[in-house]
Structure formats: structure tokens, C-alpha cells
Amino acid sequence: MGLDYHQNINHKRRGVAAGAPLVIGLQPAAMVDHYARVDRALLTRIPGEPGGSFPVDSKELKFILDEVINSHKFDSPNGGIPLKTIAGGSVANTIRGLAAGFHISCGIIGAYGDDDEGNLFVDNMNSYDIDISKLRLKEGPTSQCVCLVDEVGNRTMRPCLLGAVKVQANDLTAADFKGSKWLVMRYAVLNIEVIQTAIKLAKQEGLLVSLDLASFEMVRKFRLPLLELLESGTIDLCFANEDEAAELLSRDSENTDPESALDFLAKHCRWAVVTLGSRGCIAKTGDEVVRVPSINTNAVDATGAGDLFASGFIYGLVKGWTLEECCTIGSCSGGCVVRSIGGEVSPENWWWMYEQMQSKGLHSPKKPEKLCLQDDGSYHLVHASE
């Protein structure tokens, strides 16, 4: 049944440009994210300490989801939806942002399981006209992650990756990258062979390579393979938040400040970016260094902020904008996703981003004519052709 579903999805794919996508994302394992707002009391009942990311098995995942649903029933006896479930993963968030908000042709490489979660991931990517022809269907479960957001917006992540299907290094071919201009990836030591193979094939096809450092835990525990990757000179663009940047330098230098980390990254990458949360970001290319403040907004959930910052920054590079302009649009796109829960931007928040860009003198990509409220209470962006 799974194979038939995949073939049908490919046949009904809408709006995918002929030829290779401009930007291709490598996310070895498709993932579905379950988002919920919870109180801190619930966090004490689930495996691991509140905050950060802690892997769980399938039984623990089910326990957490049941706890969320049961807690919601108790707190909200009149019903409602306790969980928001969408296609997830850092690379998927970035690619979806580029396609949905910036109208850049995108594709994704990865594997999904023959289950409802895999079908959901494929459907979601397809709905944004993302090229899904390089997603492989494999027998087994699709990765899932529970993302719990407390009263003050702090996140607790519980990924379930054990036994989930994913692309292996020997699955990749030059055809996966041929004709594209950018490869977007996220660092993960369990995927290091896939990452290395993808870089080799991408470079053979002339692609620029972007790498996100994933998390400070990943950098801390698996720093040496990351350093080897950076020092190979094959990473053109690197994104790090200030915690990841500090971990990168922690064992070799007394200076672990963001500026020192930026200098280190810029020695090995054409473009280097360190995001600073509410303090904005710093970026460097060659001898040029810029500092750009964050955008003032009503932040509800920080999930996807770095992923969508990358969407905006890469869009700026694709369009040939200055380093400062790339950072500014990254701040706009990163700011728009934190206005609601989850890593998928709503139409009203894309509208907010376009207005922010306009106020800063940046050209909006095909800005819609208006934002309309529909009968079901959702919003829809109306373009001139509609």
C-alpha cells in the first residue's frame, strides 16, 4: 500500500518546476513533529529532564502522547485539539520556508516509512510544491518527535528515532544533486557517512553546501567529526547559535564568545553566521563582518527560528543580496515563525514577514495582494492571479 501511495503522490504533484530544484535539502529521515502547549507539571512525568532534547523509544513516545491528551482532557473538558502534528525536521522546515514564503524551487532527499506518519510527511511537502521525487519509501516506521512548549515558551523535545527508516550513504547518486545550486544539511553524527557522501556528490555537481550545527549537545558530544567536516573546506555556509558556537571552541580556546566562533567558522566557510537569539545575529564573509538586531515580535514558541532564519538568509544569497541584507531577511523570516507554535509558518505570519521586509526596504518575493479570513477561521493569502 505504501508504494502505491508514493506513486500516486508523485503523479499528483502540483506546481513543481521542470528540471532540478534550485535548492535541495538532505534530511535522511523524514520526521513528524507533535507540538503541544503544556504546564511544567506534565514535564516532570515524562522521561528525561525538562528542556533540551532526549531520545525516547516507541513505548515512551506513546506514553508522552497519552499524557498530553489526558492532561488536555482534564484541563479542557469541552474538547479542542491538544496536539498539532506536521511534517518536521530542521531541513524540512528550512526547505518548506524557502518554498512557501520565498517561492524558491526546492526538493528534499530522504526516506519515509510505510505508515501514516510517512504519508503525512510526503503530503505536507507535496502541498508546498516541493519536489518529492527523491524521497525513498522504505519498510518500517517514520521518525517522530514530541515538542512540548511550556508557559514561558521553553521547549522540551523527545525524538523517537530508534528503528526509523532513513537514507543510507549507498542510496545516494549524482542524479540526486544534478542541476541544483544549493545543498542544505544539518549536522548529526549518526548521519555522518550520508553527509560526507552527499557533500562529495554535491561538489562534483558544482553545488554550494550549507550546514547547520544542530544543537549544543551534538557539538559537545561529537565535536571532532564536526571539526574535520568544517576543516575539509567543503562547507560554504555554516549556521550556529551562540551555544553551539561556544561548544565548538570550548576545548581549544579561552575565548568562546560568538565573535571568536564566527572568526573560526569564517576561516573554513565562505559565509559564517552566529545567531544570538533576542540580540540578533553576526555574520562574516571574507573581511566583512555585520551585526544585525533581531525583529521585535510577540514570540510564542522558538521552534524553527533558526531553520526559518536559514530560509531567509539563503534566499538573500540566491538573489545576490549583501551580507547585511541576508541577515535582515533572515531575522524577518526567523521572527515570523516564533509567532505561533511549530515550525510551519501560517499565512498571517508570512504576511507579517512581508510587511517587515517592506518596512526595511527589502523587496518582498511575490507579495500577495491581501490576507483574507476564511469561513473556517483560517487565513488565506490572495495573489494577483487568483
Coordinates of C-alpha atoms in Angstrom, one line a residue, residues 181-337:
K181 CA 22.7 25.0 -6.9
W182 CA 22.4 24.6 -3.1
L183 CA 22.5 21.6 -0.8
V184 CA 21.0 22.2 2.7
M185 CA 22.0 19.9 5.6
R186 CA 22.0 19.6 9.4
Y187 CA 24.9 18.1 11.4
A188 CA 24.2 14.7 13.0
V189 CA 26.9 12.2 13.8
L190 CA 24.6 9.2 13.1
N191 CA 24.3 10.6 9.6
I192 CA 28.0 11.4 9.1
E193 CA 28.5 8.9 6.3
V194 CA 25.4 10.1 4.5
I195 CA 26.6 13.7 4.9
Q196 CA 30.1 13.0 3.7
T197 CA 28.8 11.2 0.6
A198 CA 26.2 13.9 -0.1
I199 CA 28.9 16.6 0.0
K200 CA 31.2 14.6 -2.3
L201 CA 28.4 14.1 -4.9
A202 CA 27.2 17.7 -4.5
K203 CA 30.6 19.2 -5.0
Q204 CA 31.1 17.0 -8.1
E205 CA 27.9 18.6 -9.5
G206 CA 29.0 22.1 -8.5
L207 CA 26.6 22.8 -5.6
L208 CA 27.2 25.2 -2.7
V209 CA 26.8 23.4 0.7
S210 CA 25.0 24.8 3.8
L211 CA 25.4 23.2 7.2
D212 CA 23.5 23.9 10.4
L213 CA 25.3 22.8 13.6
A214 CA 22.1 21.2 15.0
S215 CA 22.4 21.6 18.8
F216 CA 25.0 22.3 21.5
E217 CA 24.6 18.7 22.8
M218 CA 25.5 17.4 19.3
V219 CA 28.5 19.7 19.0
R220 CA 29.7 18.9 22.6
K221 CA 29.5 15.1 22.2
F222 CA 30.7 14.8 18.6
R223 CA 32.9 17.8 18.1
L224 CA 35.9 16.1 16.4
P225 CA 34.0 14.7 13.4
L226 CA 32.4 18.2 13.0
L227 CA 35.8 19.9 13.1
E228 CA 37.0 17.5 10.4
L229 CA 34.0 18.4 8.3
L230 CA 34.5 22.1 8.7
E231 CA 38.2 22.0 8.1
S232 CA 37.8 20.0 4.9
G233 CA 36.8 23.2 3.2
T234 CA 33.7 21.7 1.6
I235 CA 31.2 23.7 3.7
D236 CA 30.3 27.0 2.0
L237 CA 27.8 28.4 4.5
C238 CA 27.6 27.5 8.2
F239 CA 24.9 28.4 10.8
A240 CA 25.4 28.2 14.5
N241 CA 23.6 29.6 17.5
E242 CA 25.7 31.1 20.3
D243 CA 25.6 27.9 22.5
E244 CA 26.7 25.7 19.6
A245 CA 29.4 28.3 18.8
A246 CA 30.7 28.2 22.4
E247 CA 30.9 24.4 22.4
L248 CA 32.8 24.4 19.1
L249 CA 35.7 26.4 20.7
S250 CA 35.4 25.2 24.3
R251 CA 38.3 22.8 24.4
D252 CA 40.9 24.7 22.3
S253 CA 40.5 28.3 23.3
E254 CA 39.9 30.5 26.3
N255 CA 37.7 32.7 24.1
T256 CA 34.4 31.1 23.4
D257 CA 32.5 34.3 22.7
P258 CA 30.4 34.4 19.5
E259 CA 32.8 36.7 17.7
S260 CA 35.7 34.2 18.2
A261 CA 33.5 31.4 16.9
L262 CA 32.5 33.5 13.9
D263 CA 36.2 34.1 13.1
F264 CA 36.9 30.4 13.3
L265 CA 33.9 29.4 11.1
A266 CA 34.8 32.1 8.6
K267 CA 38.3 30.6 8.2
H268 CA 36.8 27.5 6.8
C269 CA 33.5 28.6 5.2
R270 CA 32.7 31.3 2.6
W271 CA 29.8 32.6 4.8
A272 CA 29.6 32.2 8.6
V273 CA 26.6 33.1 10.7
V274 CA 26.1 33.0 14.5
T275 CA 22.6 33.7 15.8
L276 CA 22.2 35.4 19.1
G277 CA 18.6 35.0 20.0
S278 CA 16.9 38.2 21.0
R279 CA 20.2 40.1 20.3
G280 CA 20.1 39.3 16.6
C281 CA 23.0 37.8 14.7
I282 CA 26.5 38.3 13.5
A283 CA 27.8 37.2 10.1
K284 CA 31.1 37.2 8.2
T285 CA 32.3 36.7 4.7
G286 CA 36.0 37.4 3.8
D287 CA 36.9 40.5 5.8
E288 CA 33.3 41.8 6.0
V289 CA 31.5 41.5 9.4
V290 CA 28.0 42.6 10.1
R291 CA 25.8 42.7 13.1
V292 CA 22.0 42.8 12.7
P293 CA 19.5 43.2 15.5
S294 CA 16.5 40.9 15.9
I295 CA 13.0 41.8 14.9
N296 CA 10.6 42.8 17.7
T297 CA 7.7 40.4 17.7
N298 CA 5.4 38.5 20.1
A299 CA 7.3 35.2 20.5
V300 CA 5.2 32.2 21.4
D301 CA 7.5 29.3 20.6
A302 CA 11.1 29.4 19.4
T303 CA 10.8 26.1 17.5
G304 CA 12.0 26.6 13.9
A305 CA 13.5 30.1 14.5
G306 CA 17.0 29.0 13.3
D307 CA 15.5 26.9 10.5
L308 CA 13.5 29.8 9.1
F309 CA 16.4 32.2 9.6
A310 CA 18.3 30.0 7.3
S311 CA 15.5 30.1 4.8
G312 CA 15.7 33.9 4.6
F313 CA 19.4 34.1 4.6
I314 CA 19.8 31.5 1.7
Y315 CA 17.1 33.4 -0.2
G316 CA 19.2 36.5 0.1
L317 CA 22.3 34.7 -1.2
V318 CA 20.3 33.2 -4.1
K319 CA 19.2 36.7 -5.0
G320 CA 22.7 38.1 -4.7
W321 CA 21.9 40.4 -1.8
T322 CA 24.5 41.9 0.6
L323 CA 25.5 40.1 3.7
E324 CA 23.6 42.7 5.9
E325 CA 20.5 42.2 3.7
C326 CA 20.8 38.4 4.0
C327 CA 20.9 38.8 7.8
T328 CA 18.0 41.2 7.9
I329 CA 15.7 39.0 5.9
G330 CA 16.8 36.0 8.0
S331 CA 15.7 38.0 11.1
C332 CA 12.4 38.7 9.4
S333 CA 11.7 35.0 8.5
G334 CA 13.0 33.7 11.8
G335 CA 10.8 36.2 13.6
C336 CA 7.7 35.2 11.7
V337 CA 7.8 31.5 12.8

